[in-house]
XYZ file of C-alpha atoms in Angstrom:
546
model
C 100.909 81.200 99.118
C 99.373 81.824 102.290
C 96.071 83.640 102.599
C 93.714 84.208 105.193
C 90.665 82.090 105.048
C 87.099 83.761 104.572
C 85.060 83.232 107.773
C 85.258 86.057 110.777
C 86.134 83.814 113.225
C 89.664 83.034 111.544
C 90.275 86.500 111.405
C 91.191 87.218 114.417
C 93.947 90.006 115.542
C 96.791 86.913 115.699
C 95.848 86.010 112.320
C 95.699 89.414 111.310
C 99.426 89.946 112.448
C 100.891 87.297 111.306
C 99.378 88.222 107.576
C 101.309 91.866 108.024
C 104.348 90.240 109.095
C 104.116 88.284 105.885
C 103.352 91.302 103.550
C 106.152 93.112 105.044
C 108.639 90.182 103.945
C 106.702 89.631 100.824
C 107.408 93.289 100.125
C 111.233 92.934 101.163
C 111.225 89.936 98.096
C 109.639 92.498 95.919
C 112.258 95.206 96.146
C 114.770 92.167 95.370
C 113.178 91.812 91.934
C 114.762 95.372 91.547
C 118.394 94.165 92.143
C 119.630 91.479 90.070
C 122.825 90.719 91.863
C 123.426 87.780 93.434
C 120.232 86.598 91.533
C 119.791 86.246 87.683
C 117.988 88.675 86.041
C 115.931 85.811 84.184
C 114.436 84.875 87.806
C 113.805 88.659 89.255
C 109.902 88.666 87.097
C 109.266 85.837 89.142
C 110.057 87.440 92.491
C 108.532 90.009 92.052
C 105.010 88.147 90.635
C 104.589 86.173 93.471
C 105.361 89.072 95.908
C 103.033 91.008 94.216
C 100.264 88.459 94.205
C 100.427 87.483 97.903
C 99.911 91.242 98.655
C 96.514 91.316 96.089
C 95.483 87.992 97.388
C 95.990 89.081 101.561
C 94.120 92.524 100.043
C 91.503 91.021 98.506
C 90.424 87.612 100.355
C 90.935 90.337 103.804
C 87.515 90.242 106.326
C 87.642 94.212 106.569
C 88.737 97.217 103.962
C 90.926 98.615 107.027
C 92.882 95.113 107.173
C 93.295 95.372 103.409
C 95.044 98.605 103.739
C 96.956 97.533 106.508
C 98.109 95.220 104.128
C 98.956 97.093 101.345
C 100.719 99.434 103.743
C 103.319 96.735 105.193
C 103.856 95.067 101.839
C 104.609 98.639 101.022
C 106.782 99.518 103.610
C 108.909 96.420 103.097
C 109.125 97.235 99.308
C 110.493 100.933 99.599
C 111.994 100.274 102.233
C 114.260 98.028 101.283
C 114.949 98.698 97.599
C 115.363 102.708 98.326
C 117.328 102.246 101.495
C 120.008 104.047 99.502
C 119.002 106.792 100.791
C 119.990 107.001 104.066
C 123.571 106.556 102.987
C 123.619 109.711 100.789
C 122.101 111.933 103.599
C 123.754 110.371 106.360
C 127.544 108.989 105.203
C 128.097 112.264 102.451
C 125.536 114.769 103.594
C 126.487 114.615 107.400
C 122.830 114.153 108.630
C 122.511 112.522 111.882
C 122.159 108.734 111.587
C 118.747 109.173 113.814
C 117.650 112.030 111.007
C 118.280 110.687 108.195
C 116.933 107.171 109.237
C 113.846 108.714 109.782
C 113.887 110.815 106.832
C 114.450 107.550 105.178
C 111.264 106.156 107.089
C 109.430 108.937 106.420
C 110.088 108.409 102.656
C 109.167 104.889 102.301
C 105.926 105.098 104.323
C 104.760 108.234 101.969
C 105.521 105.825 98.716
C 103.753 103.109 100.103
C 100.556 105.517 100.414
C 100.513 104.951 96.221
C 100.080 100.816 96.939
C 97.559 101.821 99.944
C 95.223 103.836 97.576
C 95.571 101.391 94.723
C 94.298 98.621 96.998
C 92.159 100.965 98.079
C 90.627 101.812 95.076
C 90.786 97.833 94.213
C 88.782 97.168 97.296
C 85.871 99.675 96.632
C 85.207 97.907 93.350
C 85.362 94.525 94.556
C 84.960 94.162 98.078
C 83.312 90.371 97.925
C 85.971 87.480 96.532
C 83.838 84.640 97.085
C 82.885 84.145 94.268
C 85.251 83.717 91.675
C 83.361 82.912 88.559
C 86.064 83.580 85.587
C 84.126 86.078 84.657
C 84.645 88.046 87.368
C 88.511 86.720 87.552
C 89.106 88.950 84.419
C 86.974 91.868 85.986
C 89.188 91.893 89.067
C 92.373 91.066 87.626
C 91.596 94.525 84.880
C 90.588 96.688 87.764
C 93.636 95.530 89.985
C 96.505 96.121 86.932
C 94.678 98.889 85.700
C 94.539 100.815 89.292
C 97.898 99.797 89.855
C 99.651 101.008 86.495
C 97.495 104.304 87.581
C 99.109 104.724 90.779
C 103.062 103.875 89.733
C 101.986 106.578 86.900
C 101.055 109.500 89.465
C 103.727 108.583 91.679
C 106.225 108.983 88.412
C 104.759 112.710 88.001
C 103.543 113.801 91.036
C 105.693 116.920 93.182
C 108.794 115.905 89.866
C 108.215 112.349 90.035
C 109.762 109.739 91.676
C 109.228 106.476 89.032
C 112.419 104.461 91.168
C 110.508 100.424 91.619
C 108.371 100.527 89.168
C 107.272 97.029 88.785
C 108.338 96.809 85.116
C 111.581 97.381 85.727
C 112.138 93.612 86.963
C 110.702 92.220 83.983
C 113.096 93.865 81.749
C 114.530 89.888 80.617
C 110.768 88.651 80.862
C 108.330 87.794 78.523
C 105.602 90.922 78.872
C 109.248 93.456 77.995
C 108.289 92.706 74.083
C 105.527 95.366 75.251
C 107.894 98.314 75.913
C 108.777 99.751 72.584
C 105.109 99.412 71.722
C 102.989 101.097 74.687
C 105.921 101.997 77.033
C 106.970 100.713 80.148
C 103.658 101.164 81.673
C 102.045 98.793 79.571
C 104.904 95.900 81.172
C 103.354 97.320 84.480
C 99.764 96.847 83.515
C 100.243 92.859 82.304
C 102.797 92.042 85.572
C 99.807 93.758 87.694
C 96.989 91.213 86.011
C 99.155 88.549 86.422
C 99.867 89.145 89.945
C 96.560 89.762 90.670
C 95.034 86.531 88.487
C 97.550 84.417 90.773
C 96.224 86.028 93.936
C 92.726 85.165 93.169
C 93.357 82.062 92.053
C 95.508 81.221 95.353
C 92.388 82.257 97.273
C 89.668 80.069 95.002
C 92.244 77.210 95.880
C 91.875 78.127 99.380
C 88.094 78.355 99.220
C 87.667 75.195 97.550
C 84.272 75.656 97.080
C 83.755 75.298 93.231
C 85.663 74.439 90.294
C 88.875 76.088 89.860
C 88.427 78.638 87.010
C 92.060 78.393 84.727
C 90.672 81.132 82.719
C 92.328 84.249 84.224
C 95.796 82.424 83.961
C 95.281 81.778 80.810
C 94.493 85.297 79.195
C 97.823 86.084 81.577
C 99.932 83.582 79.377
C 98.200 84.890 76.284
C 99.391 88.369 77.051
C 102.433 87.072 77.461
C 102.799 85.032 74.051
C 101.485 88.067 72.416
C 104.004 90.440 74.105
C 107.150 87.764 73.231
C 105.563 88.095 69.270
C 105.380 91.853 68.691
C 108.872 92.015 70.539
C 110.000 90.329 68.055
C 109.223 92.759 65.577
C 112.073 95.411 64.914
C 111.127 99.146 65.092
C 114.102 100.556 63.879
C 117.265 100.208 61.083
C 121.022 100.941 61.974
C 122.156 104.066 60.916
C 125.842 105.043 59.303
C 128.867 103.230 60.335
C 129.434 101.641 63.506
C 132.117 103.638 65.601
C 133.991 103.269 68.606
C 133.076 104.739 71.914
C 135.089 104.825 75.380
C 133.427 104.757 78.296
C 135.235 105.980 81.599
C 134.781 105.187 85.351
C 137.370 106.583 87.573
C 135.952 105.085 90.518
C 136.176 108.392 92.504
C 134.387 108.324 96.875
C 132.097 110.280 96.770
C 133.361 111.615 100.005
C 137.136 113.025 97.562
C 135.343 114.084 94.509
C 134.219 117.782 95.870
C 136.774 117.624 98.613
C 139.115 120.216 97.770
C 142.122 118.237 98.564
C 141.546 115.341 96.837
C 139.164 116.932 93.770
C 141.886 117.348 91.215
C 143.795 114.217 91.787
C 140.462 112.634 90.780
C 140.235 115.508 87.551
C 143.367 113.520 86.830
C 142.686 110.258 87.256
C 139.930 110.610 84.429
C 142.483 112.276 82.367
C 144.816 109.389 82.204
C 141.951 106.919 81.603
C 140.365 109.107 78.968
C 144.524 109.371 77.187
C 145.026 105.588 77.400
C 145.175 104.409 73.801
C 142.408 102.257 72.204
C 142.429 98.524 72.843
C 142.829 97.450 69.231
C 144.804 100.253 67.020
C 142.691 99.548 63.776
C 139.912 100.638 65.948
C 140.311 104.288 66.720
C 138.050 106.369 68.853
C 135.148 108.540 67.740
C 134.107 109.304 71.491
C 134.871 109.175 75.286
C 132.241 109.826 77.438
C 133.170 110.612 80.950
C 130.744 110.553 83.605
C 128.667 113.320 85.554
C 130.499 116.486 87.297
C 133.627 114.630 86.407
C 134.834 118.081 86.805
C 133.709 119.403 89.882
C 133.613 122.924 89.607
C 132.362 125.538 87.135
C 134.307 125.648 83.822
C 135.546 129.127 84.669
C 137.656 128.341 88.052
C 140.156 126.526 85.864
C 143.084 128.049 84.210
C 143.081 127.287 80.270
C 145.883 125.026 80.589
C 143.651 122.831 82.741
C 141.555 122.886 79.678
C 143.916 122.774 77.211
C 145.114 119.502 78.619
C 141.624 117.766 78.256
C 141.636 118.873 74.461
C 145.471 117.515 74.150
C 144.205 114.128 74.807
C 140.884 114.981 72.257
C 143.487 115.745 69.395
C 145.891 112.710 70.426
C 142.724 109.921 70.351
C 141.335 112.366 67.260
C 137.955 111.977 69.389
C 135.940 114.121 70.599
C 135.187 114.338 74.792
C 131.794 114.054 76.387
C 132.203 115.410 80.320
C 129.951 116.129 82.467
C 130.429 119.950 84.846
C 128.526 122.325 86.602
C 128.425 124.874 83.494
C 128.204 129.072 84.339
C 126.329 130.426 81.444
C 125.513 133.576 83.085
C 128.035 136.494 82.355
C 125.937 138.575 85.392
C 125.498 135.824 88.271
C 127.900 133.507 89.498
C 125.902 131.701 91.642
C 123.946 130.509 88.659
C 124.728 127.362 86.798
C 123.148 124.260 85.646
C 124.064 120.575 85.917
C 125.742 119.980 82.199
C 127.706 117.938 79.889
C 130.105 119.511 76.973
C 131.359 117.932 74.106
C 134.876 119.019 73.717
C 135.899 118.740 70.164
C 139.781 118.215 68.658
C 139.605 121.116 67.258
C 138.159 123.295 70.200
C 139.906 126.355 72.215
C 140.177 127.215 76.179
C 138.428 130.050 75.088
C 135.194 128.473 73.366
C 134.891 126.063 76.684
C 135.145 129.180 78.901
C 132.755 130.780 77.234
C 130.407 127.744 76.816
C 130.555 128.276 73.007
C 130.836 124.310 72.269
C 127.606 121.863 72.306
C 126.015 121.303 75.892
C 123.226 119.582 77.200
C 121.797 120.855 80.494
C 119.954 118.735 83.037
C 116.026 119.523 83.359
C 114.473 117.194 85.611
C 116.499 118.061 88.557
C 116.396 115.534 91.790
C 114.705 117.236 94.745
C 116.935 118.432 97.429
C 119.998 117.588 95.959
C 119.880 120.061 92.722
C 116.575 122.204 93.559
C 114.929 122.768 96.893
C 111.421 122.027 96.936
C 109.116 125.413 98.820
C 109.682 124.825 103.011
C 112.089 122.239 102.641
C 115.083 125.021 102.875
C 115.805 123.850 106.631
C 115.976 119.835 105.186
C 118.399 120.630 103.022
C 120.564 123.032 105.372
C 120.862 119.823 107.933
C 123.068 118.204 105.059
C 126.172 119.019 103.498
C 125.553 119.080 99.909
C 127.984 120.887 97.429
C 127.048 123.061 94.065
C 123.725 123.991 95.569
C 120.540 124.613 93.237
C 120.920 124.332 89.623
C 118.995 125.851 87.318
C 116.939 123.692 84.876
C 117.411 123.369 81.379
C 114.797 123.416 78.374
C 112.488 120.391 78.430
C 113.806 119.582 74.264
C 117.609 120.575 73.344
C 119.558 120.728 70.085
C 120.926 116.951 69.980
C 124.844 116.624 69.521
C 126.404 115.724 66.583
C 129.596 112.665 66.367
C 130.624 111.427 63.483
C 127.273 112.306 61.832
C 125.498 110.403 64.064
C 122.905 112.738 66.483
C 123.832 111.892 70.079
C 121.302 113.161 73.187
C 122.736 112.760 76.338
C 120.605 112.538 79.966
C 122.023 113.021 83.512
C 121.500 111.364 86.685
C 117.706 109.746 86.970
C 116.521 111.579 84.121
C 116.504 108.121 82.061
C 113.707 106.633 84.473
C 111.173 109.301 83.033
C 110.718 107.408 79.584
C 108.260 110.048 77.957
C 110.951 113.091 78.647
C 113.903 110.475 77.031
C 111.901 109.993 74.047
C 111.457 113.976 73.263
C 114.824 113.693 72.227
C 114.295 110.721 69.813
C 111.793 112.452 67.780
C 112.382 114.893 65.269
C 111.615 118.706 66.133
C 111.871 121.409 63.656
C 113.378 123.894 65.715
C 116.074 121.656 66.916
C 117.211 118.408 64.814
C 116.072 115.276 63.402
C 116.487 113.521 66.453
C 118.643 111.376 68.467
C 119.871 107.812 66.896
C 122.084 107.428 70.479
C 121.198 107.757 74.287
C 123.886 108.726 76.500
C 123.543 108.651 80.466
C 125.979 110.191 82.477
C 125.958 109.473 86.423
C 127.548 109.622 89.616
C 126.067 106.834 92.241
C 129.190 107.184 94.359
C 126.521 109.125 96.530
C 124.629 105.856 97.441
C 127.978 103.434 97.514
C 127.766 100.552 97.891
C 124.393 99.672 97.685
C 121.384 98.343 95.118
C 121.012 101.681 93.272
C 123.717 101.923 90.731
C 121.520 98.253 89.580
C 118.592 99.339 90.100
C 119.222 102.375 87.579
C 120.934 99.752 84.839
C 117.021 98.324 84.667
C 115.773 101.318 83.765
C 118.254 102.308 81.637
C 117.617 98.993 80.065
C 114.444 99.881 79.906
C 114.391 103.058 77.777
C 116.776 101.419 75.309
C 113.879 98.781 74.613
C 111.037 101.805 74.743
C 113.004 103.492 71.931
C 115.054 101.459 69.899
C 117.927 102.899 70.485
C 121.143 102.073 72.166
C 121.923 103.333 75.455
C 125.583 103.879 76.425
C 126.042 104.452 80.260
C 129.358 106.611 81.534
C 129.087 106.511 85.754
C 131.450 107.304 88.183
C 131.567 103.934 90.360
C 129.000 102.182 88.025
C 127.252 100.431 86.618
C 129.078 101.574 83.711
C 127.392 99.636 80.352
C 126.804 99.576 76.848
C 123.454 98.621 76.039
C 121.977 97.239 72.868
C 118.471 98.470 71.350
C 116.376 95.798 72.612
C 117.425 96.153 75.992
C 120.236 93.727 76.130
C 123.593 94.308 78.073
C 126.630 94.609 75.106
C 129.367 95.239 77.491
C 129.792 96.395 81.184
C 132.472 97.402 83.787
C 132.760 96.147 87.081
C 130.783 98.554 89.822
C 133.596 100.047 92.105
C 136.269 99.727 89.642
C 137.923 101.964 87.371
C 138.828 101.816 83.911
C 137.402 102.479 80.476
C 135.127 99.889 78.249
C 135.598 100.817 74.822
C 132.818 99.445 72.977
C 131.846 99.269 69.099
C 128.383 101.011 68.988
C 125.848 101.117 65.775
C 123.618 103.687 66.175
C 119.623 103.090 64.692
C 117.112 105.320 62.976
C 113.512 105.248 62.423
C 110.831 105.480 65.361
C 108.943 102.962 67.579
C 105.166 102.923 68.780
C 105.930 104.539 71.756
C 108.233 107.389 70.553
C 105.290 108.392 68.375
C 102.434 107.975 70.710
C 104.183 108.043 74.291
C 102.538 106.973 77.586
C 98.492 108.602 76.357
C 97.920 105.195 74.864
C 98.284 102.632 77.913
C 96.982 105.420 80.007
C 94.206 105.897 77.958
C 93.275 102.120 78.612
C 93.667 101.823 81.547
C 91.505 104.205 82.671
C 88.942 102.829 80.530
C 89.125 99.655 82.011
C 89.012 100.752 85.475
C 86.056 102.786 84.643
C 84.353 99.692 82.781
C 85.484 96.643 84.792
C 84.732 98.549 88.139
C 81.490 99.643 87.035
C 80.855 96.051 85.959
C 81.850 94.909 89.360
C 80.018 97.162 91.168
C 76.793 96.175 88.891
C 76.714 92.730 89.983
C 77.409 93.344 93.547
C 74.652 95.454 93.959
């Protein structure tokens, strides 16, 4: 690991740039760690604890608080830049934006996330702005202040103007040891250990550097107890299965984005899901309970179809005696037709045209709605007129919903990105007395075709992964173009499709009761201690320094 060394005369401007050429490529490794393919997911904690601790090591071992930021800014840049690139293809290839426009709206982006990793150095820097001497006492102080600023910053950026939680550096340690964690304190809590890790490597890379006393182990070693201590309490099991295992489809028609609201194409993709959804079960002694099809598989509002277009969707419910999970843009106003939310309806054998015309069957609307795509955020009305986006702005749904009931088992299905917000996925899980006794099975429903082909669609399996783990309870994923999955409790990948393929993965699912740490307590907790340490360890620091 390369560092700069400590006196002012070796850090000089050329030294200076080649350090923020390396943080920029150190960040590029770092957004890696957020998509597993071609590499395995047990390497991607690895990536991205090394990237991480070359940025805290060139941050903290840097001859000036400006360089440090400098720092943090470039190994910033080359993280968001890189692993949200994404972007640039939604706004540019499907909304129409000019390829000079939405490149630097896609700039613009990454350079305002990477103000989070600026201010946590910052912060990081204020506390401890000498790193000479590295007693292990003051290993431990640093290494608390750095993960505890850290997790603070990747929390406000997940809630700050809706949230935007996409990299969080958990997320690549999904398959690692500190994941055991998660169902305990939340994904946060995986932040907070990768952060003192990545920060006890950095200062330990620069004591190597110094050579100028003993090497102090100790930091390291509190890191690999954490991790011991996170592999034992994973090992503990939160939750019990709950009635029968059953049988669950999961459809991905595979439909470009730039067909599935062209109106010329639209219903020959309608179809396509159709036939999928009517192909019989794999294994005839295994019949279906459920198909789950993914988000606005249907296109347009439930009331611009005929009800024979309807009536052919509950044919195939009655011929697979399931019942039909779709997603649609739902128009639950009888007054304004220009108001509808983004929704999923659970057709039933036994339902009527009628009842799905009048949205008289179970729904779940969408309520954490993506910026500029559902909802347009105050003065951003002219962004969002430079693309070409179809449906408009939805209206949001209520924060807790009734849960869905299959086969007696209580379903609650999210759209989209609302599965990276892990404290709104686990309202559903606990019981409410106005609504159910919570869920015992996640459902996602997505369409990525709007960032084909790129990292996303993997990047968003992580974190799907990741609320499985948080709650104990499986996730099953339904996407247009993928990554279509069915994911086990602890986090573990049952079954998946193919991304750009289509057909169905029909999957044998047990659904699990009882609650975990973190669906009781939620992110307060690790929140809670964090702060506490930062306000401790810095004060500490800032003790002996003076």
């Amino acid at each position: 690991m390369a560092l700069p060394p400590t006196s002012p005369a070796a850090n000089q401007a050329p030294a200076g740039k080649n350090l923020s050429a390396l943080l920029f490529f150190a960040g590029l490794a770092h957004a890696i760690s957020f998509a597993p393919d071609p590499l395995p997911f047990a390497a991607l904690p690895y990536v991205q604890l090394i990237s991480l601790a070359v940025c805290f090591g060139c941050a903290l071992s840097a001859s000036t608080h400006r360089r440090a930021l400098l720092y943090a800014g470039w190994f910033g840049l080359g993280s968001f830049g890189a692993g949200v690139y994404w972007v640039y293809l939604s706004m540019h290839h499907f909304g129409g934006m000019p390829a000079w426009a939405a490149g630097g709206a896609t700039l613009i982006m990454a350079l305002v996330l990477s103000l989070f990793y600026v201010v946590a150095i910052g912060v990081l820097r204020l506390l401890s702005p000498d790193n000479r001497q590295l007693s292990w006492h003051r290993q431990l102080l640093v290494g608390a202040v750095a993960a505890s600023v850290w997790t603070l910053t990747e929390w406000l950026r997940g809630t700050l103007f809706s949230g935007f939680p996409w990299l969080n550096i958990a997320y690549a340690h999904i398959d690692g040891v500190y994941a055991g964690l998660a169902p305990i304190f939340g994904v946060y809590a995986v932040s907070w250990s990768a952060a003192f890790t990545a920060a006890i490597l950095g200062l330990f890379a620069i004591q190597t550097r110094q050579n100028t006393q003993p090497l102090q182990g100790l930091g390291i070693g509190v890191a690999v107890a954490l991790g011991i201590i996170s592999v034992v309490v994973g090992s503990i099991t939160w939750t019990t299965p709950y009635q029968a295992p059953m049988f669950v489809r999961l459809v991905q028609g595979n439909i470009p984005q730039d067909q599935k609201f062209n109106t010329h194409y639209a219903l020959q993709g309608v179809e396509r899901y159709i036939e999928l959804a009517a192909l019989p079960p794999k294994d005839p002694s295994h019949p279906l309970r459920l198909i789950v099809l993914p988000e606005t598989v249907i296109p347009y509002v439930q009331r611009a179809f005929e009800p024979a277009f309807w009536q052919s969707w509950l044919d195939v419910a009655r011929e697979q005696d399931a019942s039909i999970l779709l997603g649609l843009p739902l128009n639950q106003s009888q007054t304004q037709e220009d108001w509808y939310t983004n929704s999923v309806m659970l057709l039933s054998p036994l339902g009527t045209p009628q009842e799905i015309f009048h949205t008289q069957l179970p729904t779940y609307d969408k309520t954490h709605l993506v910026p500029f795509g559902e909802y347009v955020p105050k003065g951003f009305q002219w962004f969002v007129n430079a693309m070409n986006i179809p449906l408009g702005e939805f209206a949001r749904g209520a924060p807790r919903q009734t849960n869905m009931q299959v086969a007696d088992v209580a379903i609650a299905p999210n759209i989209c990105y609302e599965d990276t917000f892990g404290e709104e996925i686990i309202r559903s899980v606990r019981p409410h007395p106005d609504h159910d006794t919570g869920a015992n099975l996640l459902i996602n429903v997505s369409n990525l075709a709007w960032f084909d082909p790129s990292w996303a669609s993997r990047q968003h399996l992580q974190m799907s992964r990741m609320r499985a783990k948080e709650s104990g309870r499986p996730m099953l994923r339904a996407t247009n173009t993928g990554v279509t999955a069915s994911i086990l409790p602890d986090g573990r990948v049952q079954a998946m499709l193919a991304p750009r393929t289509a057909g169905v993965l029909d999957v044998e699912v047990q659904a699990t009761t009882g609650l975990t740490p973190y669906v009781r307590w939620g992110n307060g907790p690790i929140l809670g201690i964090a702060l506490g340490l930062l306000l401790i360890c810095g004060g500490l620091l800032r003790r002996k320094q003076s």
